[in-house]
mmCIF file of C-alpha atoms and ligand atoms in Angstrom:
data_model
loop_
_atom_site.group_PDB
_atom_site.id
_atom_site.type_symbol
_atom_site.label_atom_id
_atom_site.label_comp_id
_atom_site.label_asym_id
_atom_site.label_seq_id
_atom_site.Cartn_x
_atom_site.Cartn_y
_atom_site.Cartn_z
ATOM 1 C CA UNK A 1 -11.544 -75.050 -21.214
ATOM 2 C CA UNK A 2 -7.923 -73.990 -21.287
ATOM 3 C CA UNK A 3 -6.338 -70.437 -20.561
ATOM 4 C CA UNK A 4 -5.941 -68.535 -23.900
ATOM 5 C CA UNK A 5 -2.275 -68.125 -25.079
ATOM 6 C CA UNK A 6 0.125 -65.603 -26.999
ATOM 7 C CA UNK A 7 -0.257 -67.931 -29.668
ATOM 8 C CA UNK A 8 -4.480 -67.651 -29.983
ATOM 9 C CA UNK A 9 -4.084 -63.733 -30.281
ATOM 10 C CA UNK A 10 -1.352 -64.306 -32.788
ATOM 11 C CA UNK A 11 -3.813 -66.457 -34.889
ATOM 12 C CA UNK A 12 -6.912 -63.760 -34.453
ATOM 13 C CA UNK A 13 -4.670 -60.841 -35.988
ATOM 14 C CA UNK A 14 -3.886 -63.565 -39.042
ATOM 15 C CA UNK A 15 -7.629 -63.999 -39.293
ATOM 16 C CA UNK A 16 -8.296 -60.467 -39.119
ATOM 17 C CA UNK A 17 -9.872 -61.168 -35.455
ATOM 18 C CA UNK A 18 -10.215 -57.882 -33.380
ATOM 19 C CA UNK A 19 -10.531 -58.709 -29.687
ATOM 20 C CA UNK A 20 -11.487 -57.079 -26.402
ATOM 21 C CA UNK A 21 -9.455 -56.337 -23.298
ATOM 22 C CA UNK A 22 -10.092 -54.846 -19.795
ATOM 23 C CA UNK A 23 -8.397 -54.102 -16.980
ATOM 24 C CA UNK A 24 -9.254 -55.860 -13.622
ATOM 25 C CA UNK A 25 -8.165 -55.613 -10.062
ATOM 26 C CA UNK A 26 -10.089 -58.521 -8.282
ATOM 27 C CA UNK A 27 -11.332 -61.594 -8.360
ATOM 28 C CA UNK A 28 -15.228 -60.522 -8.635
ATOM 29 C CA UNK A 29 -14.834 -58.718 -11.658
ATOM 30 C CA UNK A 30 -12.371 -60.954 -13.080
ATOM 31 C CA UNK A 31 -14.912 -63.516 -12.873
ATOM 32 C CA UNK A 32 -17.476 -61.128 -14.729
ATOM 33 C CA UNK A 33 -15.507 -60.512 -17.496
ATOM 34 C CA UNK A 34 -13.844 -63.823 -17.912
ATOM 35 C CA UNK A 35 -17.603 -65.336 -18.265
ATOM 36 C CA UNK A 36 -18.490 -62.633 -20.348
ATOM 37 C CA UNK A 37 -15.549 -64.018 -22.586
ATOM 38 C CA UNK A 38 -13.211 -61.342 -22.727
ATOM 39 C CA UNK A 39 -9.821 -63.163 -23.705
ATOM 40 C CA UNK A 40 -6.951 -60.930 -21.799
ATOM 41 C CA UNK A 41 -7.211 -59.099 -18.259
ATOM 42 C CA UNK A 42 -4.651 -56.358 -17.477
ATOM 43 C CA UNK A 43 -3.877 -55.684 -14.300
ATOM 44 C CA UNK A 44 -2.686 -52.063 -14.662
ATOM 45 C CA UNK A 45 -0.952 -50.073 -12.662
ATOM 46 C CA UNK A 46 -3.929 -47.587 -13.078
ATOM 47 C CA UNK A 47 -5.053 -49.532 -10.272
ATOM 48 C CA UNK A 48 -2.572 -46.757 -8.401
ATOM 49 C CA UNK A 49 -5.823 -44.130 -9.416
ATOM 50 C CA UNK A 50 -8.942 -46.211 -9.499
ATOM 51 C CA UNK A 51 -8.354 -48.557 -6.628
ATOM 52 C CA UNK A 52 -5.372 -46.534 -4.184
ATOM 53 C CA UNK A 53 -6.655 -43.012 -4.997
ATOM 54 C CA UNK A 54 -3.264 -42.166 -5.851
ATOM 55 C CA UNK A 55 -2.967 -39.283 -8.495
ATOM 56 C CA UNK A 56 -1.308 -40.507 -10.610
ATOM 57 C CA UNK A 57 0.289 -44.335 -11.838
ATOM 58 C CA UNK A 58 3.860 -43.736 -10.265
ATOM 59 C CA UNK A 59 2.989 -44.431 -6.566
ATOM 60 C CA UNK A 60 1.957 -48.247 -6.778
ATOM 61 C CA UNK A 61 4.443 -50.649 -6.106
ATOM 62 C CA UNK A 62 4.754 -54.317 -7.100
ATOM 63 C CA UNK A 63 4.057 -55.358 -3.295
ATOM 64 C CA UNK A 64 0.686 -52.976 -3.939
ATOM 65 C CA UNK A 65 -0.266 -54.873 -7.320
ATOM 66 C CA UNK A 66 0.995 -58.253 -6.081
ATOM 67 C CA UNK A 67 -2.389 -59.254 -4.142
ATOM 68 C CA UNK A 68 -4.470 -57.550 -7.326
ATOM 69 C CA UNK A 69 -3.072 -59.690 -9.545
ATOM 70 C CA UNK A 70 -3.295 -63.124 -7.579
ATOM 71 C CA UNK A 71 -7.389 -62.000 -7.408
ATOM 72 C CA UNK A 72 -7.537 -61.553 -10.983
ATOM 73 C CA UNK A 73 -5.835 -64.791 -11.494
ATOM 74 C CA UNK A 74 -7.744 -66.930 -8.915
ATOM 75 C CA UNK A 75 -11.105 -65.519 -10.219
ATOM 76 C CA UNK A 76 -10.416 -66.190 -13.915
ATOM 77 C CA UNK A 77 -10.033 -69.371 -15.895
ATOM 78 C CA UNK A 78 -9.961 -68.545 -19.829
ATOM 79 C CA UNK A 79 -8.683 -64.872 -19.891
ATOM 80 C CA UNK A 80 -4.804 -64.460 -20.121
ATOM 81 C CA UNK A 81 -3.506 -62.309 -16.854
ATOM 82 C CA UNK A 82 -0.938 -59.618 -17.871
ATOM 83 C CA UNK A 83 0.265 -57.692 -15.176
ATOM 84 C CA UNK A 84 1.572 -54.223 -15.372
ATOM 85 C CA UNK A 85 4.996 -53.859 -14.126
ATOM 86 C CA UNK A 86 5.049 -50.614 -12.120
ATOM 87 C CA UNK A 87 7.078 -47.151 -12.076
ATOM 88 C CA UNK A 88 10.509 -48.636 -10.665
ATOM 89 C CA UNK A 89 10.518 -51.957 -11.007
ATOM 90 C CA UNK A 90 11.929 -52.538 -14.556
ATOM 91 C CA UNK A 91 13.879 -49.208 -15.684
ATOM 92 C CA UNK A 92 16.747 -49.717 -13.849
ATOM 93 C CA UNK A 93 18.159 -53.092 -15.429
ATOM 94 C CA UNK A 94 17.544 -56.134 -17.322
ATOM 95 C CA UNK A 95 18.108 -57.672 -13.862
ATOM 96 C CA UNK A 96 15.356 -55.464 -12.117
ATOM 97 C CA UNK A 97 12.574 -55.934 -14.576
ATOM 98 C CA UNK A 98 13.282 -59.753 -14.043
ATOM 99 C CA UNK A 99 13.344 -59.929 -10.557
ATOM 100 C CA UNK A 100 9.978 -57.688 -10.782
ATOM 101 C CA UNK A 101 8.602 -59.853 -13.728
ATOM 102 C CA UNK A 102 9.622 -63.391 -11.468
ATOM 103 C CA UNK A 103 7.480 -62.220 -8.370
ATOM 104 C CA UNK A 104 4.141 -61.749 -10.698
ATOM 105 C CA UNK A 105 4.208 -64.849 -12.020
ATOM 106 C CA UNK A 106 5.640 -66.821 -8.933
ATOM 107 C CA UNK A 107 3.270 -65.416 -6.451
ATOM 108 C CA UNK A 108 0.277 -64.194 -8.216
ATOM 109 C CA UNK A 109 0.520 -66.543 -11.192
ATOM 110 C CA UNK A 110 0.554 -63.878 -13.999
ATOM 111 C CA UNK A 111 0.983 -65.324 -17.552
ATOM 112 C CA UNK A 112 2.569 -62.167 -19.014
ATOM 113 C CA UNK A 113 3.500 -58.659 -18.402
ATOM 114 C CA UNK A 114 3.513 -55.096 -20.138
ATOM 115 C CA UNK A 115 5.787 -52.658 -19.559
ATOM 116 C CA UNK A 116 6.067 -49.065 -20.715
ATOM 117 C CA UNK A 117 8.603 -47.542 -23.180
ATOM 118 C CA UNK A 118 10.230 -48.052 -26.711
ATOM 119 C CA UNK A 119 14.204 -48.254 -27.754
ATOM 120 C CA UNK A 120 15.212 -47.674 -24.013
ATOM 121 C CA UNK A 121 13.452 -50.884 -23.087
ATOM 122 C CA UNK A 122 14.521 -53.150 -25.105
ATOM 123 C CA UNK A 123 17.567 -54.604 -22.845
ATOM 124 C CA UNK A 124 14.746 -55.115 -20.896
ATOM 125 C CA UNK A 125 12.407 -57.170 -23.071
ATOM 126 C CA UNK A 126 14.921 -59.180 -24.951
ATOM 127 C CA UNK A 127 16.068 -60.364 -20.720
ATOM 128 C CA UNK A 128 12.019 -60.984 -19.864
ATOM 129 C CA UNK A 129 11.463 -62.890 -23.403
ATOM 130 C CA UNK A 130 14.488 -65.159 -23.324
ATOM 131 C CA UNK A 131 13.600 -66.277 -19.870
ATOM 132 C CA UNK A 132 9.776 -67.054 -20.746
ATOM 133 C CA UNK A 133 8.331 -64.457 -19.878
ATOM 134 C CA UNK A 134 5.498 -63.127 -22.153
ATOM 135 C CA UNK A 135 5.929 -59.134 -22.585
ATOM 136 C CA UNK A 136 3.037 -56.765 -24.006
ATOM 137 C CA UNK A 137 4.823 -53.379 -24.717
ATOM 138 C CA UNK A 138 3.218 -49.913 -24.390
ATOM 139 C CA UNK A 139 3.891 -46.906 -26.742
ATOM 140 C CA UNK A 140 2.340 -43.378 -26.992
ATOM 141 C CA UNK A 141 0.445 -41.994 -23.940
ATOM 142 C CA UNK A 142 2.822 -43.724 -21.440
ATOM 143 C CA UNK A 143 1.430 -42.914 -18.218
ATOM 144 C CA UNK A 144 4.766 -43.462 -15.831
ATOM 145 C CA UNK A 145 6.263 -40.541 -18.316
ATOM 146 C CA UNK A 146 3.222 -38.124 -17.485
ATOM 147 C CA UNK A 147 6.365 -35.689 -15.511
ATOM 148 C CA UNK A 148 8.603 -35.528 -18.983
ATOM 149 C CA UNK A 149 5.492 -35.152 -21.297
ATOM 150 C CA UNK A 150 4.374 -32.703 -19.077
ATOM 151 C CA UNK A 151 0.569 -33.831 -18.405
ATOM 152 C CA UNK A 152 -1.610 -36.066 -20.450
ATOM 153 C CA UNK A 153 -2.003 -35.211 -23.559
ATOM 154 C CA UNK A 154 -1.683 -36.743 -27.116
ATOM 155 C CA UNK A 155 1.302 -38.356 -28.614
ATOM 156 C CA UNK A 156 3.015 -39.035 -31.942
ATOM 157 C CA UNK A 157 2.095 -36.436 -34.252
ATOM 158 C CA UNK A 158 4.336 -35.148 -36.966
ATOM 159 C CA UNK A 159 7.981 -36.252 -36.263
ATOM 160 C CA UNK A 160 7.839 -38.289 -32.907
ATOM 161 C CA UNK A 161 4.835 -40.294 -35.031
ATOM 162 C CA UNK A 162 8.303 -41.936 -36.720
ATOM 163 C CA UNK A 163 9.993 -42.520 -33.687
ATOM 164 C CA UNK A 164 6.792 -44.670 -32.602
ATOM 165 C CA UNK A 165 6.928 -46.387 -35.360
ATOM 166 C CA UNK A 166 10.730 -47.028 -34.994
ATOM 167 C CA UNK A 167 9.801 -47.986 -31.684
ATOM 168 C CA UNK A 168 7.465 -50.350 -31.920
ATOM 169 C CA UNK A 169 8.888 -52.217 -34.900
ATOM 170 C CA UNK A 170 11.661 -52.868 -32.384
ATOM 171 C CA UNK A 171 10.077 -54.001 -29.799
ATOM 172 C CA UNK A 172 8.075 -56.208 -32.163
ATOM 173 C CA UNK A 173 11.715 -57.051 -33.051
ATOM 174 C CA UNK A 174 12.793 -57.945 -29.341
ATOM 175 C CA UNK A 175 10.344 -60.352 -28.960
ATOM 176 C CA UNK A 176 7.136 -58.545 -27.386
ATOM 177 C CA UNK A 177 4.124 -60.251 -28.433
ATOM 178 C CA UNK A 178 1.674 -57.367 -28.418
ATOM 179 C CA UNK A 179 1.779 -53.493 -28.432
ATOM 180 C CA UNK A 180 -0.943 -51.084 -26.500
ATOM 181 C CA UNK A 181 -1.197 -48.224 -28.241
ATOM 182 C CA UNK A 182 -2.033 -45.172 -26.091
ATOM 183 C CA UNK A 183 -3.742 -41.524 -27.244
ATOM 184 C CA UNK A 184 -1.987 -41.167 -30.891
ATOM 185 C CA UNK A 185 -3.589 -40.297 -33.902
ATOM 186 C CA UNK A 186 -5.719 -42.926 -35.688
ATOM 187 C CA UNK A 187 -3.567 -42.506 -38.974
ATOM 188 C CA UNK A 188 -0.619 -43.552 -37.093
ATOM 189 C CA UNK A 189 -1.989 -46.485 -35.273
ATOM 190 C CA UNK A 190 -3.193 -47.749 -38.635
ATOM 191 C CA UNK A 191 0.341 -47.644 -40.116
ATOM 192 C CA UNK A 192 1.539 -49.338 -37.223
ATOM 193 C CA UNK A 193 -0.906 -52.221 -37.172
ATOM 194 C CA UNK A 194 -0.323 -52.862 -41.005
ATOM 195 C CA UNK A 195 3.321 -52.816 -40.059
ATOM 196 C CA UNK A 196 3.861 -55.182 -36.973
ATOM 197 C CA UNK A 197 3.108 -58.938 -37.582
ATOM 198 C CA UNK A 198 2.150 -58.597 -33.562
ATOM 199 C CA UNK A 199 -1.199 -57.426 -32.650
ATOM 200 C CA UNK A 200 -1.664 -53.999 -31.109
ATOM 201 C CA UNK A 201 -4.430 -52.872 -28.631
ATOM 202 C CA UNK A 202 -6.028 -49.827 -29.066
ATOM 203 C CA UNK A 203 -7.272 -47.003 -26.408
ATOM 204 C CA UNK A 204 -7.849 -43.494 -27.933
ATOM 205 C CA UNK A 205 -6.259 -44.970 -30.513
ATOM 206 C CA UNK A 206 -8.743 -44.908 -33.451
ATOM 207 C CA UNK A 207 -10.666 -48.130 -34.713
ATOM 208 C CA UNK A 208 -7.552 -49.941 -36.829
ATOM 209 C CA UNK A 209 -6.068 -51.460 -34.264
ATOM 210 C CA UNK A 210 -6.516 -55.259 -33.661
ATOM 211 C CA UNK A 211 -7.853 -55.094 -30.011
ATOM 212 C CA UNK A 212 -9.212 -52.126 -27.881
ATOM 213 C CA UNK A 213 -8.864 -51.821 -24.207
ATOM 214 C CA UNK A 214 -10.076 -49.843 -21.537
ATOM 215 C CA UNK A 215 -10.206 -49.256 -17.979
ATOM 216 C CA UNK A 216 -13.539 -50.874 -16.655
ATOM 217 C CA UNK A 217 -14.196 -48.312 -14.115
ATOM 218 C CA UNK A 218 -14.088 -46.002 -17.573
ATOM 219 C CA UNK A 219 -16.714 -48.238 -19.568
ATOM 220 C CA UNK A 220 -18.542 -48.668 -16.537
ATOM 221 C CA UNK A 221 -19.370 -45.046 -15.977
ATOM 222 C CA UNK A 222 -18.062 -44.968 -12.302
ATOM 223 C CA UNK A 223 -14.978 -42.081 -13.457
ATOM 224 C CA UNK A 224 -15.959 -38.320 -13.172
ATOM 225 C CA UNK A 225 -14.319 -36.951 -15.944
ATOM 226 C CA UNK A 226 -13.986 -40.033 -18.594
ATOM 227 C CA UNK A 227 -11.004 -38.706 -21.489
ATOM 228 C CA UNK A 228 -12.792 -38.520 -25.063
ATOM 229 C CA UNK A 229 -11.321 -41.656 -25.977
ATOM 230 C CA UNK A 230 -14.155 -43.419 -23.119
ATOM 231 C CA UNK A 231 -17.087 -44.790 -24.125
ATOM 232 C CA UNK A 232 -19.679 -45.316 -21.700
ATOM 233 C CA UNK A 233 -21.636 -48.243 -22.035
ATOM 234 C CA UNK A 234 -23.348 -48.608 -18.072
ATOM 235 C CA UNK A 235 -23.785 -45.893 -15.123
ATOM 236 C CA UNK A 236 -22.948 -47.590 -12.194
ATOM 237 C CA UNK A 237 -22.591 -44.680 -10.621
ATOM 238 C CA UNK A 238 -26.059 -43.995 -11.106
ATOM 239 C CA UNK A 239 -26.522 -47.359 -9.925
ATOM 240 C CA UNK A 240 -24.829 -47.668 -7.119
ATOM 241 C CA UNK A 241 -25.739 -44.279 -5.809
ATOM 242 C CA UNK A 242 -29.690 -44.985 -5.940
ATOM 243 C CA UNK A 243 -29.010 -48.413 -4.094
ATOM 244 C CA UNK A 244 -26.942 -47.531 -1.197
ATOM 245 C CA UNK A 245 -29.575 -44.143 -0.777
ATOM 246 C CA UNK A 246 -32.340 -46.550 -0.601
ATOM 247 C CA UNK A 247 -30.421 -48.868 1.964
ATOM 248 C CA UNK A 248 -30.079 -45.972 4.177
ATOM 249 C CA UNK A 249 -33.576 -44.640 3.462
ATOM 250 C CA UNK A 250 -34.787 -47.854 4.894
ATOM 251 C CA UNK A 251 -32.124 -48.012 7.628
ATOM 252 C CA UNK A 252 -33.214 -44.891 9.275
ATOM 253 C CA UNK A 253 -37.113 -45.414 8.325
ATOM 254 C CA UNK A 254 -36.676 -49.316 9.855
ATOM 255 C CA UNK A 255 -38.022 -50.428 6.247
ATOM 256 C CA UNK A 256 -34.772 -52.737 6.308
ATOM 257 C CA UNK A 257 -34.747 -55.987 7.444
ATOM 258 C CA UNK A 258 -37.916 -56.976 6.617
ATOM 259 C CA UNK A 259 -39.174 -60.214 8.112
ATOM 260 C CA UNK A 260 -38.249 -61.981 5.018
ATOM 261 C CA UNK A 261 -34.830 -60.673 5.984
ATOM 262 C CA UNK A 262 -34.818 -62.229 9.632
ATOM 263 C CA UNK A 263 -34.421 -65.200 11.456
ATOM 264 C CA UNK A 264 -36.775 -66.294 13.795
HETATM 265 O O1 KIV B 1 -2.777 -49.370 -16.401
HETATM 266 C C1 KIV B 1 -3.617 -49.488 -17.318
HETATM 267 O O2 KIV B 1 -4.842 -49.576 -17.081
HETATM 268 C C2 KIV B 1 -3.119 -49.546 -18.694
HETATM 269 C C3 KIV B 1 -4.118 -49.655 -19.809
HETATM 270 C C4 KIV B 1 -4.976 -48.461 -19.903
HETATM 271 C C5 KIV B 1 -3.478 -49.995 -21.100
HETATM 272 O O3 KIV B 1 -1.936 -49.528 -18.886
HETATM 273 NA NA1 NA B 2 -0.652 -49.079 -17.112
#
């Protein structure tokens, strides 16, 4: 089968579809989900947490997220790659976020990427479009902004719930074909999704939006302190942690290899 498109998740928000995404930073779990038929793989940049450690998104670089994304893309065959373009790499200039845009899908083979931000991105997404290059946009909870909003922590209510709005409407308007929606209320998500002819992707966004994503180290149960918007659905810490105790259990007690384990 072929790759899906922008065009199939057009059709599944005019068929009142609502569709799954997940991030992914390598080919094994790329393969996992893409079997499992999820239809889009981000690469985020919250790869700069859950794979680098970092503290927060703005460390990673595109030379960081380069290799991720080529994994994702080599382990995958149905699931549409977007790739996050990092802190840096798209703010400065139309010019920037195309050289930055170029490399992902040159080298790593990304179909489309997503950047952060509303009106002040536009220059930047009108550039991307008109040169073929699929854009997902990203409103609310934008991580890379975590210094001005002064930690994590909801966005959109009361007033600045119209300025999303205004937002996305114009980035719906500069050609982005899909809108993440990030920690804002559920009434205002709603309203935005009945407004946009694009789809938008949900995460702590309520249960109107057309698609829902979520970190899969977050689903998984492998984070320590999951945000209220997680829903755990496997503990593979639990998991993992009771395997690799057993492995050294046997190590040390010479239970491990067995003979079936050996080669004579
Ligand atoms: O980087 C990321 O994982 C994201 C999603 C949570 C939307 O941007
Ligand atoms: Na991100």
């Amino acid at each position: 089968g072929r790759r899906v498109t922008i065009r199939d998740l057009a059709a599944a928000k005019e068929r009142g579809e609502r569709w799954p995404m997940l991030t992914a930073y390598d080919a094994m779990t790329a393969r996992i989900f893409d079997a499992a038929g999820i239809p889009v793989l981000l690469v985020g940049d919250s790869a700069a947490m859950v794979v680098y450690g970092h503290e927060s998104t703005l460390p990673v670089t595109v030379d960081d997220l380069l290799p991720l994304t080529a994994a994702v893309v080599r382990g995958s065959s149905r699931a549409l790659v977007v790739a996050d373009l990092p802190f840096g790499s798209y703010q400065a200039s139309p010019a920037q976020a195309l050289e930055s845009a170029g490399r992902f899908m040159k080298e790593a083979g990304a179909h489309a990427v997503k950047l952060e931000g509303g009106r002040r991105v536009l220059p930047q997404v009108e550039a991307l479009v008109s040169a073929g290059v699929p854009v997902m946009a990203h409103l609310g909870l934008t991580p890379q902004s975590v210094n001005t909003f002064g930690g994590y922590r909801v966005q959109g209510r009361g007033q600045a719930g119209d300025e999303l709005m205004a937002d996305a409407k114009d980035l719906e308007r500069a050609g982005a074909f899909s809108l993440v929606l990030e920690c804002v209320p559920a009434d205002l998500a709603q309203r935005v999704t009945a407004s946009l002819a694009i789809p938008t992707i949900g995460i702590g966004a309520g249960a109107a939006t057309d698609a829902q994503v979520l970190v899969w180290q977050d689903l998984m149960g492998l984070t320590p302190r999951p945000a209220r918007f997680v829903k755990q659905y496997a503990d593979l810490t639990g998991v993992m942690d009771q395997a690799v105790r057993a492995f050294a259990d046997e190590v040390r007690t010479g239970a491990f290899p067995a003979p079936e384990h050996t080669y004579t």
